[in-house]
PDB file of C-alpha atoms in Angstrom:
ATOM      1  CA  UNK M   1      -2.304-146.268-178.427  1.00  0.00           C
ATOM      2  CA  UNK M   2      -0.993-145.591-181.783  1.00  0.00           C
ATOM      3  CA  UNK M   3       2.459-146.512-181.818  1.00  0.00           C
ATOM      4  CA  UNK M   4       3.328-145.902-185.347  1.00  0.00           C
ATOM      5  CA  UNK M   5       2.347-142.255-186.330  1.00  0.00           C
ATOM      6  CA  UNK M   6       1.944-140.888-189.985  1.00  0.00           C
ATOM      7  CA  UNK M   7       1.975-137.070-189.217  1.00  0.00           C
ATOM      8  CA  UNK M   8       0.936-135.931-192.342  1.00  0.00           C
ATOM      9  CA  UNK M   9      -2.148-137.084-193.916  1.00  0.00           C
ATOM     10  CA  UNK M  10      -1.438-135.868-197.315  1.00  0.00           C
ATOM     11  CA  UNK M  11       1.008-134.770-199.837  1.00  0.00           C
ATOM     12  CA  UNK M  12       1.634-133.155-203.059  1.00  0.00           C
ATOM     13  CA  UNK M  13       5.017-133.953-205.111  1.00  0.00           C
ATOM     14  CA  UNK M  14       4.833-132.278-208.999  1.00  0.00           C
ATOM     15  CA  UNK M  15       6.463-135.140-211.280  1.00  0.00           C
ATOM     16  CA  UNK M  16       9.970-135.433-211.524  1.00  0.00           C
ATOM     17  CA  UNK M  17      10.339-134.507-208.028  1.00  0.00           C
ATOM     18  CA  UNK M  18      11.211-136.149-204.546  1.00  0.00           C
ATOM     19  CA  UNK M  19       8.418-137.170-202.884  1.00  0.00           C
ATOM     20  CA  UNK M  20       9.566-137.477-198.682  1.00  0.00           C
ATOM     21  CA  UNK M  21       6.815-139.758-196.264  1.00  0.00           C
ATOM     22  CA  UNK M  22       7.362-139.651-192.708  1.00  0.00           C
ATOM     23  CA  UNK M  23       6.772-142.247-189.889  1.00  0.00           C
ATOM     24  CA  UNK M  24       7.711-142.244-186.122  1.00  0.00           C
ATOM     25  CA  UNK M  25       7.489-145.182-184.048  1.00  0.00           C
ATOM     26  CA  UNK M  26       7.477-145.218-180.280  1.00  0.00           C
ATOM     27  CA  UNK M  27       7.878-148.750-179.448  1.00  0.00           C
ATOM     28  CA  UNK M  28      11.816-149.420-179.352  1.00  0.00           C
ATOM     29  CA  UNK M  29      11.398-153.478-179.440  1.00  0.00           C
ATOM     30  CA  UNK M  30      10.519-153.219-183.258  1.00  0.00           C
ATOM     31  CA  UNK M  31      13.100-154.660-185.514  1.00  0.00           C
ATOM     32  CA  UNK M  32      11.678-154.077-189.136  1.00  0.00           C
ATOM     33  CA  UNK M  33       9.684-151.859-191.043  1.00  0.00           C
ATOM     34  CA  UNK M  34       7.880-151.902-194.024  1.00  0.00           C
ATOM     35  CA  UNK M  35       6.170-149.255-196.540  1.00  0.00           C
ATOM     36  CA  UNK M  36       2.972-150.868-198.120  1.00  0.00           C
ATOM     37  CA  UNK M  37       1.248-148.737-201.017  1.00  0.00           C
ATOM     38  CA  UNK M  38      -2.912-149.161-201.512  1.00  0.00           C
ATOM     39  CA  UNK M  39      -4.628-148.052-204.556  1.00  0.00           C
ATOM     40  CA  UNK M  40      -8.006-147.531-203.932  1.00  0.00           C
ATOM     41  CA  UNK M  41     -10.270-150.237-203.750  1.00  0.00           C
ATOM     42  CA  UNK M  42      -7.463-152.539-203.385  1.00  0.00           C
ATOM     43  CA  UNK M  43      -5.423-154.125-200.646  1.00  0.00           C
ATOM     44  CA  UNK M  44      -2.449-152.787-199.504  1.00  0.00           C
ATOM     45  CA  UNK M  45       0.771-153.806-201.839  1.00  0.00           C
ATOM     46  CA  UNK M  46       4.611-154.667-200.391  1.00  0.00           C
ATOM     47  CA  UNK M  47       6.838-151.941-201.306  1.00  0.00           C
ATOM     48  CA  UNK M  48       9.830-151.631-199.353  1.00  0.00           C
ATOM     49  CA  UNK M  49      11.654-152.755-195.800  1.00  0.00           C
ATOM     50  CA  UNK M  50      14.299-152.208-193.879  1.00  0.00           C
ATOM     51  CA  UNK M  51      15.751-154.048-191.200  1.00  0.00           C
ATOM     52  CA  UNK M  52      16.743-152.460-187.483  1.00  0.00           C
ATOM     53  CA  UNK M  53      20.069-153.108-188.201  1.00  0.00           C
ATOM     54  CA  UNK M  54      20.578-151.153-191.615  1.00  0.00           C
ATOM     55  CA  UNK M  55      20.183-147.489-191.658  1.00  0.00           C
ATOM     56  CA  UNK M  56      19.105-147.590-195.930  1.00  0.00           C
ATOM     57  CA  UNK M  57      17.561-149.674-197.841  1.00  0.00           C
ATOM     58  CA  UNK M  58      17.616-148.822-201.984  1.00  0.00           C
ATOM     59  CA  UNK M  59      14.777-150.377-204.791  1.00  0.00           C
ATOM     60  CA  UNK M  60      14.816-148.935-207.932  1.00  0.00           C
ATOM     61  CA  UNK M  61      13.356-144.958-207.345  1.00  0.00           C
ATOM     62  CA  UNK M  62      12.575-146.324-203.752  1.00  0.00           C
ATOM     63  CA  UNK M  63      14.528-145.481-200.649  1.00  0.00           C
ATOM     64  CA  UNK M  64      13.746-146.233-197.188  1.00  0.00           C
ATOM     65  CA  UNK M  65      15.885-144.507-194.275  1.00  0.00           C
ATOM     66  CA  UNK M  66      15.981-145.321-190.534  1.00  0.00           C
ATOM     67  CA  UNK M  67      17.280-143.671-187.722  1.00  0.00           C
ATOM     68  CA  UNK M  68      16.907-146.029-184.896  1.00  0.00           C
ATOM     69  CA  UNK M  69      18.123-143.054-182.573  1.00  0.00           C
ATOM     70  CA  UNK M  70      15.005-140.524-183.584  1.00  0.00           C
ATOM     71  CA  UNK M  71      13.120-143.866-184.233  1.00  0.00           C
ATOM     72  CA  UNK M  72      12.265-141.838-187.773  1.00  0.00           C
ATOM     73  CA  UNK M  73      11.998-143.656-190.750  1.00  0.00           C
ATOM     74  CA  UNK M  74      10.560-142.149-194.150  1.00  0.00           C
ATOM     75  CA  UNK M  75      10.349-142.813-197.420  1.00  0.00           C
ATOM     76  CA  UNK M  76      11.701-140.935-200.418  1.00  0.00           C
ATOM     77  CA  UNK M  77      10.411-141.785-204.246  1.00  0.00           C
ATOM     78  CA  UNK M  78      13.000-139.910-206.549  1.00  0.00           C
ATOM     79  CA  UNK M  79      12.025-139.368-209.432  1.00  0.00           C
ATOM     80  CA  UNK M  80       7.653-139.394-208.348  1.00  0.00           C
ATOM     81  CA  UNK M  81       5.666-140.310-211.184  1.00  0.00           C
ATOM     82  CA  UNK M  82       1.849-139.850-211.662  1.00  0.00           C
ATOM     83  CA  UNK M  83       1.206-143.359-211.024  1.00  0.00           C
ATOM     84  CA  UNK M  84       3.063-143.637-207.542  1.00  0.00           C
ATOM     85  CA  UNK M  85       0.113-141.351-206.316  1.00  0.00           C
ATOM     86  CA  UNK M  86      -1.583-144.188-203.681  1.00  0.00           C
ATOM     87  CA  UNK M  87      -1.751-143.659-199.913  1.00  0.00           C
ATOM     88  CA  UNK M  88       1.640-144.868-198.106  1.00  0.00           C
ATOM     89  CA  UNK M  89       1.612-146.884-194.851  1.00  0.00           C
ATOM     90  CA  UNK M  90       4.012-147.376-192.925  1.00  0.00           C
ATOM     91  CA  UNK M  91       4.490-150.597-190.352  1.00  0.00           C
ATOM     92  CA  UNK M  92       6.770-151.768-187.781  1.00  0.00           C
ATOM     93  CA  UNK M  93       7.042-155.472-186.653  1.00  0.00           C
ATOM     94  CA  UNK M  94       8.343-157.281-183.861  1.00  0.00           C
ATOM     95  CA  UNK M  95       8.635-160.734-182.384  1.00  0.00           C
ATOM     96  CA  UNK M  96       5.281-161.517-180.947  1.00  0.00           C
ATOM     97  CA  UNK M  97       6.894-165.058-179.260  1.00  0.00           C
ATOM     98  CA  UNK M  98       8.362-167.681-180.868  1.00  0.00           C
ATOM     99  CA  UNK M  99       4.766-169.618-181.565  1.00  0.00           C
ATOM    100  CA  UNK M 100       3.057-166.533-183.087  1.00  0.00           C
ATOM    101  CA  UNK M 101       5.480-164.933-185.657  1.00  0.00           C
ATOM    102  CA  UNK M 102       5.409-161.257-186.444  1.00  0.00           C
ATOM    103  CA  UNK M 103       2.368-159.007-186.136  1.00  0.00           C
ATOM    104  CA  UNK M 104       2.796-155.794-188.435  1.00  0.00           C
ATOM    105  CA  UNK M 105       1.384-152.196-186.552  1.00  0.00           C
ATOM    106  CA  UNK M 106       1.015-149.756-189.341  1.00  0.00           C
ATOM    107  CA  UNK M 107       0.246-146.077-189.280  1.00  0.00           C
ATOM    108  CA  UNK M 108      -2.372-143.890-190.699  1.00  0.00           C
ATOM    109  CA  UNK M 109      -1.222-143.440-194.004  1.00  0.00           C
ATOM    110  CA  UNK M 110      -0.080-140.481-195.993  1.00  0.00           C
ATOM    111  CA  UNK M 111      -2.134-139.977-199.481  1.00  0.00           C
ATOM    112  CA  UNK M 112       0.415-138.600-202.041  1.00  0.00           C
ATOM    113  CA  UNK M 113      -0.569-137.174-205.061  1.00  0.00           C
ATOM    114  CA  UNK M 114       1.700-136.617-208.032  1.00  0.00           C
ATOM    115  CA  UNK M 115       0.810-133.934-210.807  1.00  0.00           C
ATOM    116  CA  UNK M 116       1.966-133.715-214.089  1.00  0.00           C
TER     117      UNK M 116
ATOM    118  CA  UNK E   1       0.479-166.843-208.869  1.00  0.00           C
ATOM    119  CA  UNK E   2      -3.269-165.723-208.096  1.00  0.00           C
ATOM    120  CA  UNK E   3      -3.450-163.642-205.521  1.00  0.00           C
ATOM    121  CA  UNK E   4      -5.652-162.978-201.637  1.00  0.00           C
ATOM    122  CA  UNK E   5      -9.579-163.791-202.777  1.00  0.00           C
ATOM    123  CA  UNK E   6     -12.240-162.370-200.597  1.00  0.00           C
ATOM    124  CA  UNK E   7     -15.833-161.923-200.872  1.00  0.00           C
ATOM    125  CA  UNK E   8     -18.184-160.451-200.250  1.00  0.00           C
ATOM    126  CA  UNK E   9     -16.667-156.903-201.701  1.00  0.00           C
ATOM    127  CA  UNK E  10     -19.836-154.865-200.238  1.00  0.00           C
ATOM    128  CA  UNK E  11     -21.776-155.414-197.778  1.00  0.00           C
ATOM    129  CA  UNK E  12     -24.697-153.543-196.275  1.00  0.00           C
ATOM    130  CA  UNK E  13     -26.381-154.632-192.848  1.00  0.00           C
ATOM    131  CA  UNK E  14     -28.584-153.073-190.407  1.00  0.00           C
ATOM    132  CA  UNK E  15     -26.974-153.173-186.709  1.00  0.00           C
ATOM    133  CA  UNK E  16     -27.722-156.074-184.945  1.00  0.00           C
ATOM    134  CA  UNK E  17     -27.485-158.332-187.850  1.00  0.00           C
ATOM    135  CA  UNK E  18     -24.811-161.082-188.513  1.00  0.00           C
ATOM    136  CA  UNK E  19     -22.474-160.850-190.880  1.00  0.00           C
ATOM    137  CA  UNK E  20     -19.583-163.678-192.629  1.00  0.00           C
ATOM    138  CA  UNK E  21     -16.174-162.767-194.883  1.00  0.00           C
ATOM    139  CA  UNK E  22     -14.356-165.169-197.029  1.00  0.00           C
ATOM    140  CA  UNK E  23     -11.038-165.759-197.435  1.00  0.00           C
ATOM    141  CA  UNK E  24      -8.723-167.541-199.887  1.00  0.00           C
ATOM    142  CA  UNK E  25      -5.289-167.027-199.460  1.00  0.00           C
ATOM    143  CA  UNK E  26      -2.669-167.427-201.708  1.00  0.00           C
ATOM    144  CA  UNK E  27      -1.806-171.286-202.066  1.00  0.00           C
ATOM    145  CA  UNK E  28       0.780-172.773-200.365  1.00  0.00           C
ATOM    146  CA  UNK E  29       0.299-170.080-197.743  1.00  0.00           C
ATOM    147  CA  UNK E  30       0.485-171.334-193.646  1.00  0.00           C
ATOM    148  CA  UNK E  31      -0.151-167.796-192.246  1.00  0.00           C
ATOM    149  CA  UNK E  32      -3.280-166.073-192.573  1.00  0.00           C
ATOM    150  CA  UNK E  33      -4.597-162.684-190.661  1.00  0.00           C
ATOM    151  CA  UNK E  34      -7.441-160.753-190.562  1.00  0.00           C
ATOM    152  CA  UNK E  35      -7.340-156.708-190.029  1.00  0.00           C
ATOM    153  CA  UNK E  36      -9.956-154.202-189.557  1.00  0.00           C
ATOM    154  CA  UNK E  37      -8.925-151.232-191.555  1.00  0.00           C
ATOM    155  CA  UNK E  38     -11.784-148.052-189.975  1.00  0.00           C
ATOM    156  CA  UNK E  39     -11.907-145.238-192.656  1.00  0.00           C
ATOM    157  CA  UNK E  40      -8.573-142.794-192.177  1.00  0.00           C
ATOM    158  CA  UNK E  41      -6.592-145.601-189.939  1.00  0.00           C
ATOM    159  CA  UNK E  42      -4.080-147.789-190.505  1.00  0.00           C
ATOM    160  CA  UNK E  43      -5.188-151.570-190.614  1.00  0.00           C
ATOM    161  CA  UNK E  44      -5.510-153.177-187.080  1.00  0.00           C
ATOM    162  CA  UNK E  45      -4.768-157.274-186.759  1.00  0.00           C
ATOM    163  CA  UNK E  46      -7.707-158.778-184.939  1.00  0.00           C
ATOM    164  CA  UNK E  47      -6.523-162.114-185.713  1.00  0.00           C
ATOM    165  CA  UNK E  48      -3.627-164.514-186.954  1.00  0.00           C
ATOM    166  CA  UNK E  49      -4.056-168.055-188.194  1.00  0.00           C
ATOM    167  CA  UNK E  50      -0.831-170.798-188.864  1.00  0.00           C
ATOM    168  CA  UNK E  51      -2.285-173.288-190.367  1.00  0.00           C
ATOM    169  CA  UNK E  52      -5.712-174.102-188.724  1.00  0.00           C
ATOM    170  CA  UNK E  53      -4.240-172.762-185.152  1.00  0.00           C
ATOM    171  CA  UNK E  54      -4.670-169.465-183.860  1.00  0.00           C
ATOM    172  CA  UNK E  55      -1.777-168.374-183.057  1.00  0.00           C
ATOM    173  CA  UNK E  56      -2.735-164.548-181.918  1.00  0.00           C
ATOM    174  CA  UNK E  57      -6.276-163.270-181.533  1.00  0.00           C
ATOM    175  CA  UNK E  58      -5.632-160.574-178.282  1.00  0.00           C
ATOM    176  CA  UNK E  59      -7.001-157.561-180.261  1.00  0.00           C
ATOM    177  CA  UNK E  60     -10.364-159.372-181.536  1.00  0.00           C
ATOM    178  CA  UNK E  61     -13.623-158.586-180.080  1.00  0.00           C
ATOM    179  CA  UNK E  62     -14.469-161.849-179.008  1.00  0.00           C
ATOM    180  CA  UNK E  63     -17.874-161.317-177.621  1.00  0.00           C
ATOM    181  CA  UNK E  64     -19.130-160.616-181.182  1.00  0.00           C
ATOM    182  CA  UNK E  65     -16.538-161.466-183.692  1.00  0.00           C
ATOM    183  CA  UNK E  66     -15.279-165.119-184.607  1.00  0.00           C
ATOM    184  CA  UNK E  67     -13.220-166.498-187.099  1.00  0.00           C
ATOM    185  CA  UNK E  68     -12.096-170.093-188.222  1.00  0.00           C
ATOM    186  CA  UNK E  69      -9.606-171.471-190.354  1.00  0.00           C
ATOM    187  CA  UNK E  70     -11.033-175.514-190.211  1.00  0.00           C
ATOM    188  CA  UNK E  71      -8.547-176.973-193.287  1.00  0.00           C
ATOM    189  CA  UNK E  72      -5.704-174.750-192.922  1.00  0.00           C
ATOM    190  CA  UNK E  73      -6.663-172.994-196.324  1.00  0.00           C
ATOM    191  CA  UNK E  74      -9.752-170.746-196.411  1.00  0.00           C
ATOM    192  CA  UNK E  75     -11.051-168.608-193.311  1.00  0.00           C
ATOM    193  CA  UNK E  76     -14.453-167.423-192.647  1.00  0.00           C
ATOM    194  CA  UNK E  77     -14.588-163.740-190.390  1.00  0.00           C
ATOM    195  CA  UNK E  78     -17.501-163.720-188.733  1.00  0.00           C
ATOM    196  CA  UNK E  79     -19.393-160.781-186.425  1.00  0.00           C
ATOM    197  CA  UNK E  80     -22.379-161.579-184.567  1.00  0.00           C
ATOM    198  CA  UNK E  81     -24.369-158.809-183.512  1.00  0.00           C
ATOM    199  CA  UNK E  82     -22.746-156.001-185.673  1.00  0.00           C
ATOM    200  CA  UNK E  83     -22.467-152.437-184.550  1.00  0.00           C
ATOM    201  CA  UNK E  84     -22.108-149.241-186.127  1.00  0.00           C
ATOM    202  CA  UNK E  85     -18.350-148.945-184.817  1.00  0.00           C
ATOM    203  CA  UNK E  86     -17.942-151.772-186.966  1.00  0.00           C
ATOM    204  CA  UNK E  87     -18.090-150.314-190.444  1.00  0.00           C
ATOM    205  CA  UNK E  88     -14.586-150.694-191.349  1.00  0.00           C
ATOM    206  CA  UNK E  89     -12.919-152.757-194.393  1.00  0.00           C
ATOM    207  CA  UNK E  90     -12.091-155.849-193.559  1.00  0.00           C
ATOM    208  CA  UNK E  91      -8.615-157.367-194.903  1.00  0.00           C
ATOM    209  CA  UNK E  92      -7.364-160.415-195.227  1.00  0.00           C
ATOM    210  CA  UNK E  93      -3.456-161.050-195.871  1.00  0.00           C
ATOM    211  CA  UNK E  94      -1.147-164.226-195.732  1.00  0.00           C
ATOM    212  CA  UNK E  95       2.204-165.090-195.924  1.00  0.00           C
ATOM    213  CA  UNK E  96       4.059-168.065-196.846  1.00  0.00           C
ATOM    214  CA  UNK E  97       5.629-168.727-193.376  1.00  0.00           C
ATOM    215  CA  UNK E  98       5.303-167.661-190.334  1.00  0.00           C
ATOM    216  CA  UNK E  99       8.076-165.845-189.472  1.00  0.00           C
ATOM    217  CA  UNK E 100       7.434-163.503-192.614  1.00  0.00           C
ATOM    218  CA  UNK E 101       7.158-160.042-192.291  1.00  0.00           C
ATOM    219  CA  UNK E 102       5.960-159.547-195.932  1.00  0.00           C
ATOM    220  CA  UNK E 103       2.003-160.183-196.103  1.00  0.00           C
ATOM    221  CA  UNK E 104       0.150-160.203-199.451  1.00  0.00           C
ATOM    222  CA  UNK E 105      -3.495-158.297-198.880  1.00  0.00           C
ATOM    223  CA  UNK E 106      -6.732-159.061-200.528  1.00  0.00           C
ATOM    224  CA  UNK E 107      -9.165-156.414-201.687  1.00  0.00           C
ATOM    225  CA  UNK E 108     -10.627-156.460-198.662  1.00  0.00           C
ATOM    226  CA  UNK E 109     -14.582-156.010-197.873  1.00  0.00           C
ATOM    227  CA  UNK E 110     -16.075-152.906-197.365  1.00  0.00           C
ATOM    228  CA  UNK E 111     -18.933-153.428-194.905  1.00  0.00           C
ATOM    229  CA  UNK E 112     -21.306-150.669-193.748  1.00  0.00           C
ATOM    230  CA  UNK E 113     -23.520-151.136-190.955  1.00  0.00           C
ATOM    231  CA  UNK E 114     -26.742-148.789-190.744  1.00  0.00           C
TER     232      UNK E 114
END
């Protein structure tokens, strides 16, 4: 039961331009989320969280937005450069118990590409 | 800092056959977790170590997969017999506590079972 959905598998943002990822969740316990970034051959890389209490969260050319009501949350690169083209996952955490910590569910992925 | 080690980085097996990972996590680093990432998913925790203790292993297969963590540092992944459903990467992430939601990945291994 995937309960963190990346709807679109793929996207392509010319430079210079907005780049938008999408992620749904259907679990309503989570409390954060996170957008990890993989190259290939590599493991997946930290970008960006937010917690269930915020609604925005701002790094640099990286914004994450959540609507807790739509349980929505996407990801918008502004301005996209040639090197942000990686595939984008997007995870959702919540208390496992107080013994175990946090146990991250992440979606699909979205594979952006960014042309010159 | 260095960063998640694993080895082996490919690995070919015939179903059937056994198989071990490695894992070296970044030092000073209590929590350690093992996913199974299947071409065009999302990785998928099988397993999550604090320390030497498991401390949540619900979604590994545990009639053919085993993992260990004996001195709290490195981890060993292994399955024994391997199937075809199991040709997946296999990555291995900690994080410096437990209650940390941001986990630092290693390459991962890319295993292919014929």
């Amino acid at each position: 039961d995937q309960q963190v959905k990346q709807n679109s598998p793929s996207l392509s943002v010319q430079e210079g331009r907005i780049s938008i990822l999408n992620c749904d969740y259907t679990n309503s316990m989570f409390d954060y989320f996170l957008w990890y970034k993989k190259y290939p051959a590599e493991g997946p890389t930290f970008l960006i969280s937010i917690s269930s209490i915020k609604d925005k969260n701002e790094d640099g050319r990286f914004t994450v937005f959540l609507n807790k009501s739509a349980k929505h949350l996407s990801l918008h690169i502004v301005p996209s450069q040639p090197g942000d083209s990686a595939v984008y996952f997007c995870a959702a955490s919540a208390l496992l118990n107080s013994n175990s910590g946090y146990a991250l569910n992440f979606g699909k992925g979205t594979s952006l590409l960014v042309t010159p | 800092e260095a960063g998640v080690a694993q080895s082996p980085r490919y690995k070919i097996i015939e179903k059937r056959q056994s198989v071990a990972f490695w894992c070296n996590p970044i030092s000073g680093h209590a929590t350690l977790y093992w996913y199974q990432q299947i071409l065009g998913q999302g990785p998928k925790l099988l397993i999550q170590f604090q320390n030497n203790g498991v401390v949540d292993d619900s979604q590994l297969p545990k009639d053919r997969f085993s993992a260990e963590r004996l001195k709290g540092v490195d981890s060993t992944l292994k399955i024994q017999p391997a199937k075809l459903e199991d040709s997946a990467v296999y990555l291995c992430a900690s994080s410096l506590v437990r209650a940390s939601y941001e986990q630092y990945f290693g390459p991962g291994t890319r295993l292919t079972v014929t």
